[in-house]
Tab-separated table of C-alpha atoms and ligand atoms in Angstrom:
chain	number	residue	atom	x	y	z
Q	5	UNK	CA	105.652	111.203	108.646
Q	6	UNK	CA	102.523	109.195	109.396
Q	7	UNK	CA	99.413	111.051	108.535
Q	8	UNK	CA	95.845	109.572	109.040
Q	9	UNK	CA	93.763	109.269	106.278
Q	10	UNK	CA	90.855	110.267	107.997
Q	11	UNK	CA	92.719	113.917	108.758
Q	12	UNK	CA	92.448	114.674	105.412
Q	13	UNK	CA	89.500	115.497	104.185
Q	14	UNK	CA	90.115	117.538	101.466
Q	15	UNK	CA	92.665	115.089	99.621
Q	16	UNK	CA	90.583	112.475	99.763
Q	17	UNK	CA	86.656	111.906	101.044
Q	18	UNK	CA	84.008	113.035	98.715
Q	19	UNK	CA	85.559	112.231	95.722
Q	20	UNK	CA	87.368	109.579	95.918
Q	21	UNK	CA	84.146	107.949	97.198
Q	22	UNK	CA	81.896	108.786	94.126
Q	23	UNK	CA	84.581	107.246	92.029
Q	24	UNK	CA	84.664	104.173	93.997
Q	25	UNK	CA	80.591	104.224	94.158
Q	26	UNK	CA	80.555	104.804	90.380
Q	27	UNK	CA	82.961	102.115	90.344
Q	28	UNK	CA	81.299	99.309	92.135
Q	29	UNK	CA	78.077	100.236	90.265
Q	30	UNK	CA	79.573	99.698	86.845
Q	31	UNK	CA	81.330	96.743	87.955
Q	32	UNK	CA	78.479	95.264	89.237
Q	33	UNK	CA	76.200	95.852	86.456
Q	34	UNK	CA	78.538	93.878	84.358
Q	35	UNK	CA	78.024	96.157	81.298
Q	36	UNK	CA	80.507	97.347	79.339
Q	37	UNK	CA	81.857	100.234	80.588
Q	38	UNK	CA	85.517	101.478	80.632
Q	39	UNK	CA	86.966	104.062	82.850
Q	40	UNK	CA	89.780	106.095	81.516
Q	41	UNK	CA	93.476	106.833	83.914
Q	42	UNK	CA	92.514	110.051	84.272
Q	43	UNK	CA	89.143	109.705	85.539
Q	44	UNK	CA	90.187	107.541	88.843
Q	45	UNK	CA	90.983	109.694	91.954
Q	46	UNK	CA	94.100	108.735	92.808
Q	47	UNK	CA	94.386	108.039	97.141
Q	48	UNK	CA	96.908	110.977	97.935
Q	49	UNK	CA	97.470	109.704	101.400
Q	50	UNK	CA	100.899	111.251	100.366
Q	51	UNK	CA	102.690	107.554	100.867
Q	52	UNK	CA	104.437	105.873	97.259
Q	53	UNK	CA	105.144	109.517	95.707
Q	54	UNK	CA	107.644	106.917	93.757
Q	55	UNK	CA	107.272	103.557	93.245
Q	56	UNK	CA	108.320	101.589	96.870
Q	57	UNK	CA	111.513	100.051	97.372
Q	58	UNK	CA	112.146	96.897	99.778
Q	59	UNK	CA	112.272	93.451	100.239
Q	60	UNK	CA	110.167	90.283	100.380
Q	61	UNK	CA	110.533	87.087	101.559
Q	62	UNK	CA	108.137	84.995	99.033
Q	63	UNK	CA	110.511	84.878	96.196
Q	64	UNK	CA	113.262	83.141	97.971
Q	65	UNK	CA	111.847	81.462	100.956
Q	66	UNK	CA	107.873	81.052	99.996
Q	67	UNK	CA	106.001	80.889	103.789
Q	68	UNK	CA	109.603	80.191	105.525
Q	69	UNK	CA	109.484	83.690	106.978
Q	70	UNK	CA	110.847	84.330	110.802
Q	71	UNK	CA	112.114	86.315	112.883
Q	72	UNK	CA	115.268	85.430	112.591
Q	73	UNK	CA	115.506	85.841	108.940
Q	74	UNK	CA	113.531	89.099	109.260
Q	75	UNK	CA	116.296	90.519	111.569
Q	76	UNK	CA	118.959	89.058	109.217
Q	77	UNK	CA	117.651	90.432	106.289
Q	78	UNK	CA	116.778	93.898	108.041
Q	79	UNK	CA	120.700	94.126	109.213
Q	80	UNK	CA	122.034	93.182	105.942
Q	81	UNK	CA	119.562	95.733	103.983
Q	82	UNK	CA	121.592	98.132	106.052
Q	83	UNK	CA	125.014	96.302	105.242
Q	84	UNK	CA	124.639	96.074	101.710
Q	85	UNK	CA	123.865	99.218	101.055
Q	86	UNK	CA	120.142	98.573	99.548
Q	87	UNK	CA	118.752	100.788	102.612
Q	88	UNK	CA	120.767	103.554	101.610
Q	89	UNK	CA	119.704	102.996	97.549
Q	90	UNK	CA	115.909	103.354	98.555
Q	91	UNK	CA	114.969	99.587	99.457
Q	92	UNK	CA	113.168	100.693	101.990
Q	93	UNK	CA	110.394	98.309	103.193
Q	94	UNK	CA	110.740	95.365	104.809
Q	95	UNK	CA	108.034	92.890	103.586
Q	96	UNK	CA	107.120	90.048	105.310
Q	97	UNK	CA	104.621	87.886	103.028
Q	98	UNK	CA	102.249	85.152	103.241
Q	99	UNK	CA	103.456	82.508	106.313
Q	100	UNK	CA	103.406	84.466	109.546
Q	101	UNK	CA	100.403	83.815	110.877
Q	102	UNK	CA	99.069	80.839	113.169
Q	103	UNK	CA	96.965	78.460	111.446
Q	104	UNK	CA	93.622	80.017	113.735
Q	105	UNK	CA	92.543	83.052	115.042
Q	106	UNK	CA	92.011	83.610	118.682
Q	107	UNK	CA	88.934	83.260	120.930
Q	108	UNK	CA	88.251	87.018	120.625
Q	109	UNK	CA	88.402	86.537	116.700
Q	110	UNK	CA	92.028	88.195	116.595
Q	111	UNK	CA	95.026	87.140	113.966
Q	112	UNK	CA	97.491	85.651	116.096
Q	113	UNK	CA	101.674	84.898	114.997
Q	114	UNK	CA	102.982	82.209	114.440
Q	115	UNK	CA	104.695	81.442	117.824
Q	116	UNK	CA	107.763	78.961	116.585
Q	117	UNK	CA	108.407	81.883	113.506
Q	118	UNK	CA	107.964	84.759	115.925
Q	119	UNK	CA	108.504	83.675	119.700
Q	120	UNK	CA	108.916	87.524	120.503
Q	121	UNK	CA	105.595	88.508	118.599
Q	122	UNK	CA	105.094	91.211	115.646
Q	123	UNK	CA	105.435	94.382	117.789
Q	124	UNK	CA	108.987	93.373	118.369
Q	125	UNK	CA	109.943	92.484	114.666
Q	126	UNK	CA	108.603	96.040	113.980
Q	127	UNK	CA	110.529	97.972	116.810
Q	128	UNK	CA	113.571	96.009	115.501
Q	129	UNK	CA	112.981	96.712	111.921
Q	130	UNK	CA	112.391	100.925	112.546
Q	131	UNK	CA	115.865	100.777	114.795
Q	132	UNK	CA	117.315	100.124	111.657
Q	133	UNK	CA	115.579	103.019	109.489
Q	134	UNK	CA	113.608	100.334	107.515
Q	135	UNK	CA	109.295	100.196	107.344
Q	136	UNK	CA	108.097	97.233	107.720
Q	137	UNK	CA	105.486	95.409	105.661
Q	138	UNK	CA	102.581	92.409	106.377
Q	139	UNK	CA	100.847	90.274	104.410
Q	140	UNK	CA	96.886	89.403	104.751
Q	141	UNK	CA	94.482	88.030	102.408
Q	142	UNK	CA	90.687	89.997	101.103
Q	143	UNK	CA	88.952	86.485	101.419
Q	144	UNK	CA	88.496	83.653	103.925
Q	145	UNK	CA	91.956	82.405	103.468
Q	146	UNK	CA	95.227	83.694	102.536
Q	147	UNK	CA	96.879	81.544	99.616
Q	148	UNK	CA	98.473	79.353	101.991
Q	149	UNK	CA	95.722	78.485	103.937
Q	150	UNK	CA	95.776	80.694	106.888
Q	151	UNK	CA	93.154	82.568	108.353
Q	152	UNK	CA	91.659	85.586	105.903
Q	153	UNK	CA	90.840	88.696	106.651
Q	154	UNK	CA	87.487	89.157	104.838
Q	155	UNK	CA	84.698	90.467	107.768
Q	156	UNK	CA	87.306	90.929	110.439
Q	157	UNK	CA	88.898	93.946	108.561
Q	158	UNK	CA	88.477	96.567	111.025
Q	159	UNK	CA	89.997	94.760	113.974
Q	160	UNK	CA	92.809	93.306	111.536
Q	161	UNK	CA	94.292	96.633	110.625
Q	162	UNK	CA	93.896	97.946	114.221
Q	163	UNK	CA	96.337	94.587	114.793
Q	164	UNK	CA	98.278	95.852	112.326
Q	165	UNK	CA	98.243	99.598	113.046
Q	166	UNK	CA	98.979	98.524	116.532
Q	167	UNK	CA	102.536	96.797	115.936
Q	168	UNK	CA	103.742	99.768	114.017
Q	169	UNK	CA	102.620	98.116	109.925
Q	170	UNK	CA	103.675	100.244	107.958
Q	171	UNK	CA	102.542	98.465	104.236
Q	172	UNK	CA	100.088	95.868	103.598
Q	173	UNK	CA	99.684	93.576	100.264
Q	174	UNK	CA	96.324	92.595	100.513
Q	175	UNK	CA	95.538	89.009	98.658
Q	176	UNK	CA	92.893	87.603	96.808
Q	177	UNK	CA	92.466	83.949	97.493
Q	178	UNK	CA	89.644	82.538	98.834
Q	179	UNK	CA	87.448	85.304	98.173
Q	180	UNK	CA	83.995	84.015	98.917
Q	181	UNK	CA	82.921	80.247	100.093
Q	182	UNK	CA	83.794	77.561	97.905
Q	183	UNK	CA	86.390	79.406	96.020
Q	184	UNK	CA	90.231	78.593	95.861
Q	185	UNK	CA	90.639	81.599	93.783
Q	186	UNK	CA	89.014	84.507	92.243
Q	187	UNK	CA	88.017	82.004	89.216
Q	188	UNK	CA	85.367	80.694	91.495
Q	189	UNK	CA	82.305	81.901	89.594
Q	190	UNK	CA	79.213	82.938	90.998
Q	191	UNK	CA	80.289	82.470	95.013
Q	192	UNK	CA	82.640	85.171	94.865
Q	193	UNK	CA	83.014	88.346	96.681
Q	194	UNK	CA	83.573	91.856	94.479
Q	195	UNK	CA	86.799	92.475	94.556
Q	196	UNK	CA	85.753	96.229	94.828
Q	197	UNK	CA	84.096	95.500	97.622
Q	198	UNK	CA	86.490	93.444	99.447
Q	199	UNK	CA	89.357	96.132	98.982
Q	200	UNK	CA	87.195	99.125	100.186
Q	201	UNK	CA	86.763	97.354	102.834
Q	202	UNK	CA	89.941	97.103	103.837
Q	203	UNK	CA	91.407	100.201	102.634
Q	204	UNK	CA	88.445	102.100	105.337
Q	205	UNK	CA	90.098	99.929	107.682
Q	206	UNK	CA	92.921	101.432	107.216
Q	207	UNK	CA	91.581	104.812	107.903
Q	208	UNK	CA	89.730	104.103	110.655
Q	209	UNK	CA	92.939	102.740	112.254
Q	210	UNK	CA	94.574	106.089	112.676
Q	211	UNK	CA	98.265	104.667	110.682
Q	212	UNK	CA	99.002	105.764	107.190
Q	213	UNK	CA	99.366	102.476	105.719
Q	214	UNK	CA	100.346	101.893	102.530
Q	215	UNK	CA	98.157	99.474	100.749
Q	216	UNK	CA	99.337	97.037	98.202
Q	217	UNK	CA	96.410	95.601	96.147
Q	218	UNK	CA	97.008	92.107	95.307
Q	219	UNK	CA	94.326	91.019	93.097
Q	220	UNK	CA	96.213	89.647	90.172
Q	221	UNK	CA	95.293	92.443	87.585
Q	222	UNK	CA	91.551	90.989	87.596
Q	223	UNK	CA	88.448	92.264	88.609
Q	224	UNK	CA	89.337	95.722	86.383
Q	225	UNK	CA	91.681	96.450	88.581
Q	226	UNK	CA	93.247	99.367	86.918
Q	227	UNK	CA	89.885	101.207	87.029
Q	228	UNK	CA	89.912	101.315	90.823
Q	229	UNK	CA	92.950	100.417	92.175
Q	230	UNK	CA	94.463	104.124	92.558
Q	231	UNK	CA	91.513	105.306	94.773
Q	232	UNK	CA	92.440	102.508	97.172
Q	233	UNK	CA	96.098	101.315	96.549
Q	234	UNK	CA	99.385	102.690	96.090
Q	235	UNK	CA	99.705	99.917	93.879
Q	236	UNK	CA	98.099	97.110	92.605
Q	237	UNK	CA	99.572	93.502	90.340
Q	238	UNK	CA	98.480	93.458	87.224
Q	239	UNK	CA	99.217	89.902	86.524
Q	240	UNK	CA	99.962	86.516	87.957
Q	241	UNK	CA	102.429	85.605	90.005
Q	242	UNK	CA	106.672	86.496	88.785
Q	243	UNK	CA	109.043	83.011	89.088
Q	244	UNK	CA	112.385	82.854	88.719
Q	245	UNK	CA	112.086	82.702	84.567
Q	246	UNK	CA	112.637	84.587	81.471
Q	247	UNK	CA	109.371	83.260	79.890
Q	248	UNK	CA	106.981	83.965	83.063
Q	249	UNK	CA	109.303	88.062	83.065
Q	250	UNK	CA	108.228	88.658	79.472
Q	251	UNK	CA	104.980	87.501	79.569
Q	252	UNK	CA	104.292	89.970	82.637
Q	253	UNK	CA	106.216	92.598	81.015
Q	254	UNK	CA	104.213	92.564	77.687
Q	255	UNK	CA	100.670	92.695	79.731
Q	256	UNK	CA	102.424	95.402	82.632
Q	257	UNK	CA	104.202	97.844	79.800
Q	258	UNK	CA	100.278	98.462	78.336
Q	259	UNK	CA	99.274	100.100	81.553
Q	260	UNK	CA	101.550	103.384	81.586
Q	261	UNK	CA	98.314	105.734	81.526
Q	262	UNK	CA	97.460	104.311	84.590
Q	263	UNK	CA	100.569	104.972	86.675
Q	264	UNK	CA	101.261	107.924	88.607
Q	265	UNK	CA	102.749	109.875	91.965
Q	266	UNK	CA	101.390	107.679	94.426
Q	267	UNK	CA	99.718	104.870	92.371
Q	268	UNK	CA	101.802	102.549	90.523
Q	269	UNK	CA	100.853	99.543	87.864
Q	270	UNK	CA	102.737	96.188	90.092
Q	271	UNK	CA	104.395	93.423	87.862
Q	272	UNK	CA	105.121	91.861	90.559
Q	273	UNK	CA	108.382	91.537	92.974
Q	274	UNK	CA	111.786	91.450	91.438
Q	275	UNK	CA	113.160	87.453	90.863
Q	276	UNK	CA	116.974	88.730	90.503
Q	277	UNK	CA	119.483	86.236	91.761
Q	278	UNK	CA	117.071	83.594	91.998
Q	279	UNK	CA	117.582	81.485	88.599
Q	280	UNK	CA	117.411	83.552	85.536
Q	281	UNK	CA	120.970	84.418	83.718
Q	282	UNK	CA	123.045	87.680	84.508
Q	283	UNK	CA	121.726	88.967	81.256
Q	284	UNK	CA	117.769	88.105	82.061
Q	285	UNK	CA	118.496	89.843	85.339
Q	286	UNK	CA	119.654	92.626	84.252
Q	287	UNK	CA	116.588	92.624	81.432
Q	288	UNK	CA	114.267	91.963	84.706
Q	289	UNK	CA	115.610	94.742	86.403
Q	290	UNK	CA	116.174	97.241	83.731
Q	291	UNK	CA	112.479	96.784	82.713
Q	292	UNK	CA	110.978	96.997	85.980
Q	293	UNK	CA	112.606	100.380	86.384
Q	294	UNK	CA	111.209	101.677	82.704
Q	295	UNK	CA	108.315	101.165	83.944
Q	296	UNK	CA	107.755	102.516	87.141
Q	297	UNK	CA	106.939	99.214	89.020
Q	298	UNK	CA	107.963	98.751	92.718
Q	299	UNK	CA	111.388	97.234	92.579
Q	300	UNK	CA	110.862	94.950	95.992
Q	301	UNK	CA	113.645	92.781	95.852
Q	302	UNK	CA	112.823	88.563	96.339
Q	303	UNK	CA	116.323	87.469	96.198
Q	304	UNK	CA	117.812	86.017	99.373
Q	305	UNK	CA	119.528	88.723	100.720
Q	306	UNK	CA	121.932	86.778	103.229
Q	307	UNK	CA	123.650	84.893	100.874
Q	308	UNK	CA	122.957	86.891	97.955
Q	309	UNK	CA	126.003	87.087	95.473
Q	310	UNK	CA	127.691	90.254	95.045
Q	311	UNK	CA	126.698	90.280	91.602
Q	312	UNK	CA	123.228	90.181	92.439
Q	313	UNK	CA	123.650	93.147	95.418
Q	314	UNK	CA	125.499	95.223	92.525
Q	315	UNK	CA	123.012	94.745	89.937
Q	316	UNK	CA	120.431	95.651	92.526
Q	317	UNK	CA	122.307	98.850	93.636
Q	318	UNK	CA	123.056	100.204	90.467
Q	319	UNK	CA	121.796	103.943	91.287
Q	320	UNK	CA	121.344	105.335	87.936
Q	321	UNK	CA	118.307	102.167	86.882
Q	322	UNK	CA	117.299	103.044	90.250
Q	323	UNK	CA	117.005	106.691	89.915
Q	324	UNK	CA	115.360	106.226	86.546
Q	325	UNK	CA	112.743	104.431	88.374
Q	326	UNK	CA	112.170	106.523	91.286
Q	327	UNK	CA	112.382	109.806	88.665
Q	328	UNK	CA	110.138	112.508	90.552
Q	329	UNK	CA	107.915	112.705	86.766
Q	330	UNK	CA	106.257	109.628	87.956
Q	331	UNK	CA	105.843	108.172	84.226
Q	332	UNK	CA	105.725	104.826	83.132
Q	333	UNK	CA	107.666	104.091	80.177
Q	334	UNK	CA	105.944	103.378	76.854
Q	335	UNK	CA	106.734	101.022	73.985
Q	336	UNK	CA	107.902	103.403	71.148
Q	337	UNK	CA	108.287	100.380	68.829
Q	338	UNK	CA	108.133	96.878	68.922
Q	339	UNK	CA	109.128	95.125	65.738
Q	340	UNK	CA	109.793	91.043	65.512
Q	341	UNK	CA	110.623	90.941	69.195
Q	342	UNK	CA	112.715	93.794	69.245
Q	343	UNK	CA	111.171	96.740	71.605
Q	344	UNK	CA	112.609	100.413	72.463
Q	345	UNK	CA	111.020	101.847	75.006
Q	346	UNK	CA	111.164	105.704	76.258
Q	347	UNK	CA	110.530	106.983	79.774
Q	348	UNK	CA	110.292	110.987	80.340
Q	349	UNK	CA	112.258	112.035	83.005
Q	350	UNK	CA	111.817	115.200	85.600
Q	351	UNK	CA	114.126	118.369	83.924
Q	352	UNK	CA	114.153	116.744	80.390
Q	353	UNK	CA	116.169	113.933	80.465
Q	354	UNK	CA	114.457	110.775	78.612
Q	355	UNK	CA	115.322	106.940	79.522
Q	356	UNK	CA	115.385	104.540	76.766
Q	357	UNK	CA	115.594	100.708	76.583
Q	358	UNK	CA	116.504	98.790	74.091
Q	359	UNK	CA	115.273	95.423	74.490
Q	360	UNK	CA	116.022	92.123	72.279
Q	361	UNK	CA	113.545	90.057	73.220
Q	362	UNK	CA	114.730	86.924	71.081
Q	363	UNK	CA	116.649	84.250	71.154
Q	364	UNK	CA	119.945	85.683	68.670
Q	365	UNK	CA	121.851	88.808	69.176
Q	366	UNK	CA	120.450	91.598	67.181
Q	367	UNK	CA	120.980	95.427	66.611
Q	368	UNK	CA	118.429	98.003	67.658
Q	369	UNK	CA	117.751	101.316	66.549
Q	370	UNK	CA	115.919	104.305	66.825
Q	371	UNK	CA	115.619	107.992	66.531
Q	372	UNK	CA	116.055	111.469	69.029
Q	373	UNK	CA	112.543	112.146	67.458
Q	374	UNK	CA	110.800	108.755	68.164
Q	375	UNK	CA	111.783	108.706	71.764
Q	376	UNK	CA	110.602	112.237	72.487
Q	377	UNK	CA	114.003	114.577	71.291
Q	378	UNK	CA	113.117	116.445	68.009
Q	379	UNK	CA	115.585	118.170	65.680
Q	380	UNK	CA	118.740	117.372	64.293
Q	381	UNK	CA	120.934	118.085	67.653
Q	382	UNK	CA	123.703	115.714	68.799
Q	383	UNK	CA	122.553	114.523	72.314
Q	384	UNK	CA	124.816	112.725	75.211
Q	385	UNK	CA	123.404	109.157	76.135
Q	386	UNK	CA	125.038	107.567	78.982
Q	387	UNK	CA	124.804	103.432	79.271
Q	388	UNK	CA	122.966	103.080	82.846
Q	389	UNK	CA	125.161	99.500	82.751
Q	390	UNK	CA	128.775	100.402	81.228
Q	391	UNK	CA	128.692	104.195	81.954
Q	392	UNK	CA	129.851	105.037	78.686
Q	393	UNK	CA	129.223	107.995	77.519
Q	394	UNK	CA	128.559	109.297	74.035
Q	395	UNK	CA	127.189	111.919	71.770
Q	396	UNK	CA	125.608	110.819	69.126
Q	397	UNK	CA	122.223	112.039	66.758
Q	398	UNK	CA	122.023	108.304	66.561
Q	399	UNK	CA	120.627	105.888	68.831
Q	400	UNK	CA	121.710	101.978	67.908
Q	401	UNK	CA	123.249	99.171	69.619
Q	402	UNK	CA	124.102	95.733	69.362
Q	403	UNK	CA	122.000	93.803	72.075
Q	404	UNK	CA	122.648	90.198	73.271
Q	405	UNK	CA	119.653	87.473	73.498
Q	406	UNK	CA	117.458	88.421	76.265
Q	407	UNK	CA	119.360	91.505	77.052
Q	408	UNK	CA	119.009	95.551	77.410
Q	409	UNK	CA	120.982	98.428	76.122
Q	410	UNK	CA	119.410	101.173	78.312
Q	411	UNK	CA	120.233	104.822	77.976
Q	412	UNK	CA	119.776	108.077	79.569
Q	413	UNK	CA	119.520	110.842	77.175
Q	414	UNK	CA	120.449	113.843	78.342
Q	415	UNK	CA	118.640	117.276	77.973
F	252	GLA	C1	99.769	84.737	95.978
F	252	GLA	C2	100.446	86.077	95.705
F	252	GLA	C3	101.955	85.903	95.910
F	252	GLA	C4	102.237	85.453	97.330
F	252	GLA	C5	101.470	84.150	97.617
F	252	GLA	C6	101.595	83.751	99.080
F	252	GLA	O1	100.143	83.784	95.038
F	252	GLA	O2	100.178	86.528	94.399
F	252	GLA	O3	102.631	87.119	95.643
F	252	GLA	O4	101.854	86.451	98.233
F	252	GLA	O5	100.102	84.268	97.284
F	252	GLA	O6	100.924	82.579	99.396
């Protein structure tokens, strides 16, 4: 159900705007001042009560994104069965857009990508169940060069809100003249102020949007990005390799306090099937769901293998990442490049990884006690990727290069 912000005053308003004013003034001031997870208002605007499911085209087509392939993609989301696993959102990323705005000021399409226009991709997109997502950038350009949204946010997201938008991942390019990025020094832009900006927008436009901060974990992100995102990217940009996947995951897996119902820490979108090895994908995907991120899927769906759609639509990863709880996973060791990792899940159940992060095959270990289960009990783990089953007081297994063991440990 759609809900606008602006009808709910008591789950969001006063509050959430003193944290955002005591924000901006402690960002501004430059001092050194922290905020802690639980002292940022989350946005309840009751969207991303789990981490959001979908699609996107950047990982596997970059700006090639048209209609076409949207309507492909949205008909074999249903085919596949990834709609029915939770992939719900349809994302359509940087690329869309013609290369100037109108006379009026407005965003226009990209004719040649989208002949029929954006309120048509939408309608198209709902017939089939699926939300659909857009892509606009906080500054005077998006990354690739097309018109930015910075001081025409209001009529923007009444664009949006118009075709039926239903998630936005707001970029950070450009984000005040003379800057590329947000490295640019003094001619920058707050971020703070940029995304407030755009998240009132939002509300003012009467659609429950879901808002996707995309500022690259800078800016201190994770001190504001809950009372204005569902989620925001804590690093750079994912590619299609094992070194660029652990690199995120060892900066991402620091943020659990941060993540929660509704506001979720964003390593970025999932690079299965695009280049990595069956065992790195599985890693990729295994660790994404351990800890909470959105699991939107960059692989290119049309021709995706069927090894890729079944590593993608295995629905007990996916269930440990959607878990109602809402908890990130936490490291519970890490020891020469060997990590276990434990996620709490709703009626007891814990989720554990087991994660060789070297280059040899090694055994990992650990104990009921150090991932949350005291006492001398016997517990049942089932392998999310075999489905073995076993009862053990034990918890140990042999783990290729690169690769996962992951459990769930029942009761
Ligand atoms: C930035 C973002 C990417 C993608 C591109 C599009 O790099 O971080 O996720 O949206 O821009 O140009």
């Amino acid at each position: 159900m759609n809900m606008p912000l602006d009808k709910l005053p008591g789950r969001r308003g006063l509050a959430v705007r003193m944290v955002i004013a005591a924000a901006l003034a402690a960002v501004m001031s430059a001092g050194t001042w922290v905020v802690t997870a639980s002292e940022v208002q989350a946005l309840e605007n009751g969207l991303a009560r789990t981490p959001p499911m979908g699609w996107n085209n950047y990982p596997g087509y970059r700006l090639n994104i048209t209609e076409k392939l949207v309507k492909d993609t949205a008909d074999k989301m249903v085919s596949s069965g990834m709609k029915d696993a939770g992939y719900t959102y349809l994302n359509i990323d940087d690329g869309w857009m013609a290369s100037t705005r109108d006379g009026s000021g407005n965003l226009q399409v990209n004719k040649t990508k989208f002949p029929n226009g954006m309120k048509a991709v939408a309608d198209y997109v709902h017939g089939k169940g699926l939300k659909l997502g857009i892509y606009a950038d906080a500054g005077l350009k998006t990354c690739g060069g097309l018109p930015g949204s910075l001081d025409h946010e209001a009529a923007d997201a009444r664009l949006f809100a118009s075709w039926g938008i239903d998630y936005l991942k707001y970029d950070n390019c450009f984000a005040g003249p003379g800057c590329a990025n947000s490295t640019c020094g003094d001619t920058k832009i707050p971020a703070l102020k940029r995304y407030t900006a755009m998240h009132d927008a939002i509300v003012a436009s009467g659609r429950n949007i879901l808002l996707s901060v995309c500022n690259w974990g800078q800016d201190d992100v994770t001190s504001w990005g809950a009372s204005l995102g569902n989620m925001w990217r804590t690093t750079t940009d994912m590619n299609n390799t094992y070194a660029r996947m652990l690199s995120i995951y060892r900066k991402n897996v620091a943020l659990a306090a941060f993540a929660k119902p509704g506001a979720w820490n964003d390593p970025d979108m999932l690079e299965t099937g695009n280049g990595m090895t069956a065992t790195e994908d599985r890693t990729h995907f295994s660790l994404w769901a351990q800890m909470a991120a959105p699991l939107i899927s960059g692989s290119k769906l049309t021709t995706a293998s069927a090894a890729t759609l079944a590593l993608q639509l295995n629905k007990e990863v996916i269930a440990v990442d959607q878990d109602s709880l809402g908890r990130q996973g936490t490291l519970v060791s890490s020891t020469s490049g060997r990590d276990v990792l434990a996620k709490p899940l709703a009626g007891g159940d814990v989720s554990v990884v087991l994660f060789n992060s070297t280059d040899a095959t090694a055994t990992i270990s650990t104990t009921l006690a150090a991932i949350g289960k005291p006492g001398n009990a016997s517990r049942t783990l089932t392998d999310l990727w075999s489905g073995a089953k076993t009862t053990t007081s034990a918890i140990s297994a042999s783990v290729p290069a690169h690769g996962v063991v992951m459990y769930r440990v029942h009761g």
